[in-house]
Coordinates of C-alpha atoms and ligand atoms in Angstrom, one line a residue:
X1 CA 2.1 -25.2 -13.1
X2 CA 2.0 -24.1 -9.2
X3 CA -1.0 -22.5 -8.0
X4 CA -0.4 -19.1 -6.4
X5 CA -1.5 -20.6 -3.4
X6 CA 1.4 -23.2 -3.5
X7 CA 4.1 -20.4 -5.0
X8 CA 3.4 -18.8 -1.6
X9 CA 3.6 -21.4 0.8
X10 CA 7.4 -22.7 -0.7
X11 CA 8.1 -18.8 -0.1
X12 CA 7.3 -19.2 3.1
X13 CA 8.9 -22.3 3.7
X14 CA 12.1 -20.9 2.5
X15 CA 11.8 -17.8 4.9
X16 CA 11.2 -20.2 7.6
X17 CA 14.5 -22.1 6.7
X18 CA 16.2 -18.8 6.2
X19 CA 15.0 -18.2 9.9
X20 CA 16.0 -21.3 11.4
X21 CA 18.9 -21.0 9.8
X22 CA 20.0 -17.5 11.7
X23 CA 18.8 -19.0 15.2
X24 CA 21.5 -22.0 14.8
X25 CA 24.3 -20.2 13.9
X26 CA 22.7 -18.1 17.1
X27 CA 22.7 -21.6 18.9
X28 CA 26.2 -21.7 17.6
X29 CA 28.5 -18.7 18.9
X30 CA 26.7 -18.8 21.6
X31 CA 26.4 -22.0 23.2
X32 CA 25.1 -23.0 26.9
X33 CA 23.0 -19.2 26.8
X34 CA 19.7 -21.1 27.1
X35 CA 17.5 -18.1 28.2
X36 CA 19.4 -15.9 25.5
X37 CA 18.1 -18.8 22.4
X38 CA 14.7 -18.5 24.0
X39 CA 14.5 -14.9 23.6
X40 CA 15.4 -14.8 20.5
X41 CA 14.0 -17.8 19.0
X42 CA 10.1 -16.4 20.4
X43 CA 10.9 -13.0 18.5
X44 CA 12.6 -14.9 15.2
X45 CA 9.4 -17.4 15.0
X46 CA 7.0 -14.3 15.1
X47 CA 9.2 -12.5 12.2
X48 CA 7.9 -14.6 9.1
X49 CA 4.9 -12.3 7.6
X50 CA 7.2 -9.3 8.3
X51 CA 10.1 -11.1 5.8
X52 CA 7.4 -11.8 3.3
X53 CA 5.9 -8.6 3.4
X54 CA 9.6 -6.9 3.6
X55 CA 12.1 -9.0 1.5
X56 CA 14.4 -6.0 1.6
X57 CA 15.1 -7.2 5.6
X58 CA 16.5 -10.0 4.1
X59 CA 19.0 -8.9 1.4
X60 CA 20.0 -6.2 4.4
X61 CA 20.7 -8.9 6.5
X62 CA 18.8 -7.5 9.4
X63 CA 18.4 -10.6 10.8
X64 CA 22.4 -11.2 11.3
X65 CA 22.7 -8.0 12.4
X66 CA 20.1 -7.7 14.9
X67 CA 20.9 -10.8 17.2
X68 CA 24.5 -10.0 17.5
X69 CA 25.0 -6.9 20.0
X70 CA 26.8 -3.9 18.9
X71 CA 29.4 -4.7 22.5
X72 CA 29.8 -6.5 24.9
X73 CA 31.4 -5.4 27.8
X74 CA 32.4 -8.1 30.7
X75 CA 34.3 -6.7 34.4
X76 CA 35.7 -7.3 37.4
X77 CA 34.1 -5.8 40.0
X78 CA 36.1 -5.9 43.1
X79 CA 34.7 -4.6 46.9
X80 CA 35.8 -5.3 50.6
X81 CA 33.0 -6.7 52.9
X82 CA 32.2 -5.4 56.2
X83 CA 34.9 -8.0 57.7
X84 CA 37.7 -6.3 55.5
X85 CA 37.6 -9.3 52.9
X86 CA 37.9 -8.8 49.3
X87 CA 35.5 -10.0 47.4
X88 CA 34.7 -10.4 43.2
X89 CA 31.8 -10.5 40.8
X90 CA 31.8 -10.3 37.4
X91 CA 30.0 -6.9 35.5
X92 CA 28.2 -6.8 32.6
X93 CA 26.7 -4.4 30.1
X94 CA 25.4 -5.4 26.2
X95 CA 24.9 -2.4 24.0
X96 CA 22.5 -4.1 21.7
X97 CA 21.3 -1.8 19.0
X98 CA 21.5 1.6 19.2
X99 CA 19.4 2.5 15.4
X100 CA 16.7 4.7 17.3
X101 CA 19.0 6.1 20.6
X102 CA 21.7 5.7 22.8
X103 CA 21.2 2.5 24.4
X104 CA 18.9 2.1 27.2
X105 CA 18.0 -0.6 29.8
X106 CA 18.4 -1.6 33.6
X107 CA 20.7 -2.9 35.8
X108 CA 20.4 -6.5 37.5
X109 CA 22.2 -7.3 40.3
X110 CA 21.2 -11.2 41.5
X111 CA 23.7 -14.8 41.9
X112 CA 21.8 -16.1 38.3
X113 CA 23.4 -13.1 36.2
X114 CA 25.6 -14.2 33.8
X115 CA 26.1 -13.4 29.9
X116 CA 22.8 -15.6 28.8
X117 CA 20.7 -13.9 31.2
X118 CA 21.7 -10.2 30.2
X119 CA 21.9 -10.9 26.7
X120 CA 18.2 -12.3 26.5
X121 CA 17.3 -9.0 28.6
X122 CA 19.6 -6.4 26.2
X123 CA 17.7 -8.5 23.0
X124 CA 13.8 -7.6 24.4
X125 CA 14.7 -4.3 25.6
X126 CA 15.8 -3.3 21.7
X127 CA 11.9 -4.1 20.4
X128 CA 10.5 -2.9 23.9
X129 CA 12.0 0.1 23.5
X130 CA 10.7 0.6 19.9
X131 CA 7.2 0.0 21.1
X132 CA 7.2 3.3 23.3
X133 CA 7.7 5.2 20.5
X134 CA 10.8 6.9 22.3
X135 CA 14.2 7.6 20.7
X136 CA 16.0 5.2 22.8
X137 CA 18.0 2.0 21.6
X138 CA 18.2 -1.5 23.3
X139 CA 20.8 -2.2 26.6
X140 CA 21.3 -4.2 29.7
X141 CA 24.0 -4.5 32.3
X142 CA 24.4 -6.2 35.8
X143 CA 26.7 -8.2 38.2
X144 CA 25.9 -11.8 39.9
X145 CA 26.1 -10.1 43.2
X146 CA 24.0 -11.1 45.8
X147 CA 22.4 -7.8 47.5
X148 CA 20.5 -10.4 50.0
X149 CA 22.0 -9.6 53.3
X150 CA 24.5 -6.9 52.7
X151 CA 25.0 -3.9 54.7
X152 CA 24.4 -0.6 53.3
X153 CA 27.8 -0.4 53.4
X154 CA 28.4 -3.6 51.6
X155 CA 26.0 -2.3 48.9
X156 CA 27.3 1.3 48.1
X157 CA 31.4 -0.3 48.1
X158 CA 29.9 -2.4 45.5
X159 CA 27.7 0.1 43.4
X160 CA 31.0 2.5 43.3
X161 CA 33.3 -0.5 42.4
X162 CA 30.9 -1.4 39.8
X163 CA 30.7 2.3 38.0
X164 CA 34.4 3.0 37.8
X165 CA 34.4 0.5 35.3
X166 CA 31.0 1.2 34.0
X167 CA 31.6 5.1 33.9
X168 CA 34.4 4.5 30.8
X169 CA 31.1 3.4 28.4
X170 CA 27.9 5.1 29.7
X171 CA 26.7 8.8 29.1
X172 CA 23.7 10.6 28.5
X173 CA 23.7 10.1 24.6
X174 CA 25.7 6.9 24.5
X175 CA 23.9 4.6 27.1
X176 CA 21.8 5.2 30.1
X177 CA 21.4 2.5 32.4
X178 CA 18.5 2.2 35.7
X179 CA 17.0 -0.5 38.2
X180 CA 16.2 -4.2 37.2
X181 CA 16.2 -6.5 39.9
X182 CA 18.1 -6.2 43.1
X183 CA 18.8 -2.5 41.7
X184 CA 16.3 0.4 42.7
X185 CA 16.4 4.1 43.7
X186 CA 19.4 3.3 46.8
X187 CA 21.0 1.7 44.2
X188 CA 20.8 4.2 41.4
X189 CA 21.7 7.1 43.7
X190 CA 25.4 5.2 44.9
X191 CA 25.7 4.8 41.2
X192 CA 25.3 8.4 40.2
X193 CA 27.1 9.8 43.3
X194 CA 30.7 7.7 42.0
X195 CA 29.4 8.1 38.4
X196 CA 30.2 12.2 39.0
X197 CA 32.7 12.0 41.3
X198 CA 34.7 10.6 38.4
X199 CA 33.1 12.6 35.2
X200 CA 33.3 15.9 37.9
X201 CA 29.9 17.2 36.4
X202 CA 26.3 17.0 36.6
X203 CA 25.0 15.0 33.7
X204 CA 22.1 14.1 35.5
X205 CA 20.7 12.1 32.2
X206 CA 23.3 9.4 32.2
X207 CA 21.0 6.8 34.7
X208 CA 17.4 6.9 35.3
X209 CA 15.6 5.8 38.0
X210 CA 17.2 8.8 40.4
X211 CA 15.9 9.9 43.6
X212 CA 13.4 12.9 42.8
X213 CA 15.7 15.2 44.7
X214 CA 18.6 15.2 42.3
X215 CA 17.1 14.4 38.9
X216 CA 14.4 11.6 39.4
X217 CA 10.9 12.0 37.6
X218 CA 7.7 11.4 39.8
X219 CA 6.3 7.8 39.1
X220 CA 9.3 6.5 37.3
X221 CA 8.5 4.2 40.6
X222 CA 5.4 3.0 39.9
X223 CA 5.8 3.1 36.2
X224 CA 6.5 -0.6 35.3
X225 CA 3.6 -2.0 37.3
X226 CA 0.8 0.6 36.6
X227 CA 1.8 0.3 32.9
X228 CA 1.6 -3.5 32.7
X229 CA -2.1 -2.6 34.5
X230 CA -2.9 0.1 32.2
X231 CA -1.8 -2.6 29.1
X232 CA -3.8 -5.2 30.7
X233 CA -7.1 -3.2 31.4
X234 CA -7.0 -2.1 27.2
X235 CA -6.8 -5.9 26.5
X236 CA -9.6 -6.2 28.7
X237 CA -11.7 -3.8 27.6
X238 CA -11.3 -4.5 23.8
X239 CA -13.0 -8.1 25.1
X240 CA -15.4 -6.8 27.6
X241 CA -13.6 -7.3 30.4
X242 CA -12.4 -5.1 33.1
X243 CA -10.3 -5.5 36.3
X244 CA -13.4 -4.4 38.6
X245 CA -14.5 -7.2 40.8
X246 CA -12.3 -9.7 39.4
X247 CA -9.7 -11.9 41.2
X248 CA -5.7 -11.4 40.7
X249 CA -2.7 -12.7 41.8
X250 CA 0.6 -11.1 40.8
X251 CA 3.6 -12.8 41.6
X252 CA 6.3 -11.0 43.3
X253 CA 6.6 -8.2 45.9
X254 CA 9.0 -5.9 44.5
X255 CA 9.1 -2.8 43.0
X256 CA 7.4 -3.8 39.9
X257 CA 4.4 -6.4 41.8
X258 CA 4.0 -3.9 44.2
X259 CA 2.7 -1.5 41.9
X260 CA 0.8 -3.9 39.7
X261 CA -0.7 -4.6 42.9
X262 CA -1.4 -1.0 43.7
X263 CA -3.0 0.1 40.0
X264 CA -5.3 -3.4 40.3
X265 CA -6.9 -2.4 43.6
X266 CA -7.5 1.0 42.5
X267 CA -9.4 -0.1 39.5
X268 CA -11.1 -2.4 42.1
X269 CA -9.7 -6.0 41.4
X270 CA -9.5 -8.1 44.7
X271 CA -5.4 -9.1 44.5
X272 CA -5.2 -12.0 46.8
X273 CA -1.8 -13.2 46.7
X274 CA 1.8 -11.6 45.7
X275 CA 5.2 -14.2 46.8
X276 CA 9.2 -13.6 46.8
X277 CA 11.5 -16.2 45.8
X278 CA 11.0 -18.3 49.0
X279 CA 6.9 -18.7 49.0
X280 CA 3.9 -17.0 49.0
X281 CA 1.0 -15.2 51.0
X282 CA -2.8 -15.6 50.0
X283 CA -5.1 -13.6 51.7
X284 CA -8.4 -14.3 50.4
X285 CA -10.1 -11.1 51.5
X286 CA -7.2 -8.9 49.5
X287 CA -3.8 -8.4 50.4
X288 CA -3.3 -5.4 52.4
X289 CA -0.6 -3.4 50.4
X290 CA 0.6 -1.0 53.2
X291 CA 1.9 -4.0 55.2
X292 CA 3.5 -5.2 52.2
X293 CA 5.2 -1.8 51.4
X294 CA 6.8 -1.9 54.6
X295 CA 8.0 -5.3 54.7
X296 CA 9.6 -5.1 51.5
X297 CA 10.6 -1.5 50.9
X298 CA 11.5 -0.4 54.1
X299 CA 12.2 -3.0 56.6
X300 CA 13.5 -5.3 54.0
X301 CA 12.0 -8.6 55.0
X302 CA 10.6 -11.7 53.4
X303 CA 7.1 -12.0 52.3
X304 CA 6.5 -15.0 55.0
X305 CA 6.3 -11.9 57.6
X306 CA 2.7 -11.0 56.5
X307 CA 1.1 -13.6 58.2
X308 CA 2.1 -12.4 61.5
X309 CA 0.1 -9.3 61.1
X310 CA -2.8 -11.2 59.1
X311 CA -3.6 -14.3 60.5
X312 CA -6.1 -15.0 58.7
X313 CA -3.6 -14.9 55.4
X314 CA -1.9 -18.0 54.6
X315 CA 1.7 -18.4 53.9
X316 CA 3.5 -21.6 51.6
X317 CA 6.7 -21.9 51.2
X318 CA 6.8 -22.8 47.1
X319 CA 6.9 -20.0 45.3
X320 CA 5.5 -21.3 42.0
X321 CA 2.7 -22.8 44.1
X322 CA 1.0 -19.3 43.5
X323 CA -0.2 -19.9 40.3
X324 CA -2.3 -22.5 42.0
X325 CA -4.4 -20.2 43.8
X326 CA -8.1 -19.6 41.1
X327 CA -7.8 -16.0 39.6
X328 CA -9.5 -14.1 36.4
X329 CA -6.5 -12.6 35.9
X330 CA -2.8 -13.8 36.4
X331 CA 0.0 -10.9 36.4
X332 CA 4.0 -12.7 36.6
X333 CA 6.3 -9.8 38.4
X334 CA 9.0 -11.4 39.3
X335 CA 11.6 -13.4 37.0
X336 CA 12.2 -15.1 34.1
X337 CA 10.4 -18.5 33.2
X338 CA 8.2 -18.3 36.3
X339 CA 5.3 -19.8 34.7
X340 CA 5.9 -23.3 33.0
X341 CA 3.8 -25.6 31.2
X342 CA 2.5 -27.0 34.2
X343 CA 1.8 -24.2 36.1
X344 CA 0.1 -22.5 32.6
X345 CA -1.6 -25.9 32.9
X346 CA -3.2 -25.1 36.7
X347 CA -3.9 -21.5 35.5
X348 CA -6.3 -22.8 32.4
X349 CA -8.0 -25.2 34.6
X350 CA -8.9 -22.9 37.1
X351 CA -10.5 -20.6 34.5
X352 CA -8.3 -17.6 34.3
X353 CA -8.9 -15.3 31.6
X354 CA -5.7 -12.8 30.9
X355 CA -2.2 -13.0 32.1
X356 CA 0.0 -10.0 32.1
X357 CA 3.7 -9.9 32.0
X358 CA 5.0 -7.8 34.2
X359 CA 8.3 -9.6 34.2
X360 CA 10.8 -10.2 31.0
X361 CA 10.0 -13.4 30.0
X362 CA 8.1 -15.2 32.8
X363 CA 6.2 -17.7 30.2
X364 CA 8.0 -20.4 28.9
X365 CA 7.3 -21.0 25.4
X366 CA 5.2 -23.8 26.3
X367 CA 3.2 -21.9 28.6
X368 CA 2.6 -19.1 26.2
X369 CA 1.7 -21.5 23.5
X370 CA -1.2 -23.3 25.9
X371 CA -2.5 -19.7 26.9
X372 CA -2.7 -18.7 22.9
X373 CA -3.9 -22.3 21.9
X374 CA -7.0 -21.7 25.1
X375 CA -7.9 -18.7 23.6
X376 CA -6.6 -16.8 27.2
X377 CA -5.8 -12.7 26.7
X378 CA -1.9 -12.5 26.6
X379 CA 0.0 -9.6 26.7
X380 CA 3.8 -10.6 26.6
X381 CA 6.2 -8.6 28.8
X382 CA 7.8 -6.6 26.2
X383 CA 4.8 -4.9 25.6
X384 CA 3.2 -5.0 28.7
X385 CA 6.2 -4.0 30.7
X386 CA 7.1 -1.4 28.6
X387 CA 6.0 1.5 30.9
X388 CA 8.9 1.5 33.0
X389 CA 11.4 2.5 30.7
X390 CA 9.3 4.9 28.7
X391 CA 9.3 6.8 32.2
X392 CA 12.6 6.0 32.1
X393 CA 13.0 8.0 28.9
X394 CA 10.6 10.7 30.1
X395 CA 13.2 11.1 32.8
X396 CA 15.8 11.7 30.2
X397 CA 13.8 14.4 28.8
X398 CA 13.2 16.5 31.6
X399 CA 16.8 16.1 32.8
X400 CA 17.8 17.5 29.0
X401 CA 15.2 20.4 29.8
X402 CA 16.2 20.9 32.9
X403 CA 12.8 20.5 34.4
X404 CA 10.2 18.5 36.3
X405 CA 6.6 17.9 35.9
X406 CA 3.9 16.3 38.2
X407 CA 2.8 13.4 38.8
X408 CA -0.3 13.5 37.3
X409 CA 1.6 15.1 33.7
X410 CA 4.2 11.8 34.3
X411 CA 1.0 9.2 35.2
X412 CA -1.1 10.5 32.0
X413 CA 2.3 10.1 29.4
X414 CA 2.5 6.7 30.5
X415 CA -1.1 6.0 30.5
X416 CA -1.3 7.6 26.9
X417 CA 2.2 5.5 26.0
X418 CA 0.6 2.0 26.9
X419 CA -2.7 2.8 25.3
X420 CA -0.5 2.9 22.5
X421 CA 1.4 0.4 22.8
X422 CA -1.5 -2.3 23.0
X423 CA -2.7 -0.7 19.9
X424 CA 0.3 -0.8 17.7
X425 CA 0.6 -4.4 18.8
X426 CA -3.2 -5.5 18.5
X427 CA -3.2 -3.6 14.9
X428 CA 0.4 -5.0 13.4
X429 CA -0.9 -8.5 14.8
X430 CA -3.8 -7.9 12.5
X431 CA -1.9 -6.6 9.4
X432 CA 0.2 -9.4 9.9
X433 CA -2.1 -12.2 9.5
X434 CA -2.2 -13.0 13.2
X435 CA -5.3 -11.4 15.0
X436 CA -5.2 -11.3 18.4
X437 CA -2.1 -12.8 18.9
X438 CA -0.2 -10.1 20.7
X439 CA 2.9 -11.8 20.8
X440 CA 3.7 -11.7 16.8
X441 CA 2.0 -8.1 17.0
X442 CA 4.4 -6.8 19.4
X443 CA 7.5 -8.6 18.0
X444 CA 6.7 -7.2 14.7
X445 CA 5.7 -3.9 15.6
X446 CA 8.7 -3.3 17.4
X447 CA 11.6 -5.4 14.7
X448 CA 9.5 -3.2 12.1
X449 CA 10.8 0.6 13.8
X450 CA 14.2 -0.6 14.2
X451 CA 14.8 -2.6 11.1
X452 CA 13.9 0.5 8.7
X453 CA 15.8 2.6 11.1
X454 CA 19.1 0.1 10.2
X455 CA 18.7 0.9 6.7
X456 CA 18.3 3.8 6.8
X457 CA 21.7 3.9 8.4
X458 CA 23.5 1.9 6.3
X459 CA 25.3 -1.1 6.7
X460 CA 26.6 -0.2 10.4
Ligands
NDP501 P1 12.8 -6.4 42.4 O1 14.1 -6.8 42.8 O2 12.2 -5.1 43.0 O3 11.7 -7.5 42.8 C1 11.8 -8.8 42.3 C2 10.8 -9.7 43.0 O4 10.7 -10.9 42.4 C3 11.2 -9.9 44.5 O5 10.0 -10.0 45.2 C4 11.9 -11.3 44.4 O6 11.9 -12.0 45.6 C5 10.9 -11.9 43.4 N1 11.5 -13.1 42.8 C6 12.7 -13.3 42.3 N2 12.9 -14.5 41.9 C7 11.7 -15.2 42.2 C8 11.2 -16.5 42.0 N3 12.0 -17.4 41.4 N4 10.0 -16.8 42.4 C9 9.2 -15.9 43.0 N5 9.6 -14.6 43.2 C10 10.9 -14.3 42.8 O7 12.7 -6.4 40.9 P2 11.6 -5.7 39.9 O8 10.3 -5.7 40.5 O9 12.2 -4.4 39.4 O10 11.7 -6.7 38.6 C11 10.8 -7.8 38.5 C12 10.7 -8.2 37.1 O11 10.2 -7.1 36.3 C13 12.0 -8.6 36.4 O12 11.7 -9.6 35.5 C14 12.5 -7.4 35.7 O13 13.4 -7.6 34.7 C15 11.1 -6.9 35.2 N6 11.1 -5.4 34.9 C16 11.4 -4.5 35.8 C17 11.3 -3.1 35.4 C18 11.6 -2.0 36.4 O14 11.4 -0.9 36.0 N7 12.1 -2.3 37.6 C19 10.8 -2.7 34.1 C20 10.4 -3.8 33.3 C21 10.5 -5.1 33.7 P3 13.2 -12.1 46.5 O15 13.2 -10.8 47.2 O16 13.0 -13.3 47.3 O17 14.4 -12.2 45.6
2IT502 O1 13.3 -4.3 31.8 C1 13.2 -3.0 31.8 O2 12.6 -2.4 30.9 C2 13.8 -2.3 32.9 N1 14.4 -2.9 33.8 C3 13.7 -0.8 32.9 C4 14.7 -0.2 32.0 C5 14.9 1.3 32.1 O3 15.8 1.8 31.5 O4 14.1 2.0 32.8

């Protein structure tokens, strides 16, 4: 006769095939979307104590369901450049899951975009979303345009060209899209301007990320990056850390490193380096953020510019190089896969003790499996960056009431929302066999709200 012991373990095994099973046929109808199998194969590997615990996810087919997007939509976007040339790029939007809201997620406009890189983005935003607690389901759109070195112009022909397609499958209960990269508050507000024009109303709920005179909530700005700080400093505290006195680097210097950077300081880290996709800047005394706000959000230039005004900062041009400069703590704000094995390799060695994903995705999987193996505190993006889009959705409530509150109101939601967030993760890790590990907690945690919610919908 088995033991119990050995009754359990061919369980499991079967659950594992059963798994490996739904990520080929993944693999399958969707060939070539490399970034799009890693996203889903991190959250189906973290899934297995959640099937055993929950076999009903199984004979409801959740699984299936889950990985293949409600829609898909694919456009042409056509515009004329500033020399009267017409020019084409291809739109996107994924409406992934829509069990707990209309679907929600930013826009990306960057060359890489293509169907792999918004599908891996629509898949996290469906468990990210759940995290926050918020009724809002899981969506991402964009365009492989190139915003670098457009006119103003250039940009808004774009934007407009880009929601007279959009416009036919957005609205403010069906799907609310707002910034990602290349896409922030100029963007949003060319979006919404054609967005009316062609609905010939005010529905100021249908994109967030607005300028605060026509809709916008205070801090939706600095959302992303204080959350991922306000994440980190729970991890830290729950292991007697703290971001006082300690060294960081955060990669990137846009909107969502710049306010990683800002939240750091002001709990007294020393941030001594930040990069954009053509090098970086250390500055071993701390970076001074003011010079950084105006090269990057008003003058528009590249990061290499910093040096000029700070000689004693020191400029290389190899982005990835960053993670070779010795830090406590590590926070990735600018793209996918930005940290590699080697490069989580250089991080260990130089003693760091917590990364924070500001980014989607920025760890490889063998990154993330060295940090977990070394014992380093790891909170994955979809938790960590989580605060930017339940802003987002904080937007959408004061648009529905028609009102505004402060800053500080805004600022202490999101605090309160990423406390809770690290706890619902650090407690289903534990409930789940896997103390500690924040990326099962946060997978589960999240699968967990929207699975039950499927159900309870009915096989749709
Ligand atoms: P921005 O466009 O404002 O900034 C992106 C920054 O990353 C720029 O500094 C850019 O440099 C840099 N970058 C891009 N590619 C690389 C690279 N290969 N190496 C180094 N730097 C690079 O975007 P966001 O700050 O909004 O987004 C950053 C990340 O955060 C993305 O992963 C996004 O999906 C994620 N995120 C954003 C949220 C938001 O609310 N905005 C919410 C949650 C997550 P360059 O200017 O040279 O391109
Ligand atoms: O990745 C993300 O969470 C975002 N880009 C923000 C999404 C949003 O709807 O605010």
């Amino acid at each position: 006769m088995k033991s119990l012991e050995q009754v359990e373990q061919t369980h499991n095994e079967h659950i594992d095939q059963y798994i490996q099973h739904v990520f080929e046929t993944v693999k399958k109808r969707n060939p070539h979307e490399s970034e799009f199998h890693q996203a889903v194969k991190e959250v189906l590997d973290s899934l297995i104590p959640a099937l055993v615990q929950n076999p009903h996810y199984i004979n409801q087919a959740i699984l299936e369901r889950i990985v293949e997007p409600e829609r898909v939509i694919t456009f042409r976007v056509p515009w004329v450049d500033d020399q009267g040339h017409v020019q084409v790029n291809r739109g996107f939007r994924v409406q992934y899951n829509s069990a707990i809201g209309p679907y929600k997620g930013g826009i990306r406009f960057h060359p890489t975009v293509n169907a792999s890189i918004i599908k891996f983005l629509g898949f996290e935003q469906i468990f990210k979303n759940a995290l926050t607690g918020q009724p809002i389901g899981g969506g991402k759109g964009g365009a492989d345009f190139d915003p670098k070195g457009k006119s103003d112009g250039e940009i808004m022909r774009f934007c407009q060209s880009f929601m007279s397609e959009l416009s036919k499958h957005i609205g403010p209960d069906i799907d609310v899209p707002a910034g990602d990269i290349g896409v922030g508050a100029r963007e949003v507000g060319y979006l919404f301007g054609q967005y009316k024009k062609i609905r010939g109303g005010f529905e100021a709920g249908v994109l967030t990320g607005k300028g605060i005179g026509y809709g916008g909530s205070l801090a939706r700005k600095e959302a992303t990056g204080y959350g991922t700080v306000y994440f980190v400093e729970e991890m830290l505290k729950d292991n007697d850390l703290c971001f006082k006195d300690s060294t960081v680097v955060v990669s990137g210097s846009g909107n969502v490193s710049i306010y990683a950077m800002e939240k750091a300081m002001e709990l007294g880290a020393n941030v001594v380096a930040c990069s954009d996709s053509s090098g970086y800047i250390y500055d071993k005394k701390g970076i001074n953020l003011n010079t950084v706000k105006r090269l990057k959000e008003v003058e528009h230039k590249r990061i290499h510019e910093y040096v000029k005004e700070h000689p004693d900062a020191i400029y290389t041009d190899d982005p990835s190089g960053i993670w070779s400069v010795p830090c406590d703590i590590a926070l990735p704000c600018a793209t996918q896969n930005e940290i590699d094995h080697h490069s989580a390799q250089i991080l260990v060695s130089n003693g760091v003790k917590a990364i924070g994903e500001g980014a989607n995705m920025p760890s490889t999987h063998e990154a993330i499996n060295l940090f977990l193996k070394e014992n380093i505190l790891f909170a994955p993006g979809k938790a960590a960056n989580a605060g930017g889009v339940s802003v987002s959705s904080l937007e959408m409530a004061q648009n529905s009431a028609r009102l505004s509150w402060s800053f500080e109101e805004v600022n202490n939601r999101l605090h309160r929302i990423m406390k809770s967030i690290y706890r619902n993760s650090k407690d289903a890790a534990e409930t789940y066999g896997a103390p500690g590990n924040l990326v099962v907690g946060a997978n589960i945690a999240g699968f967990v709200r929207v699975a039950d919610a499927m159900i309870e919908q009915g096989v749709i």
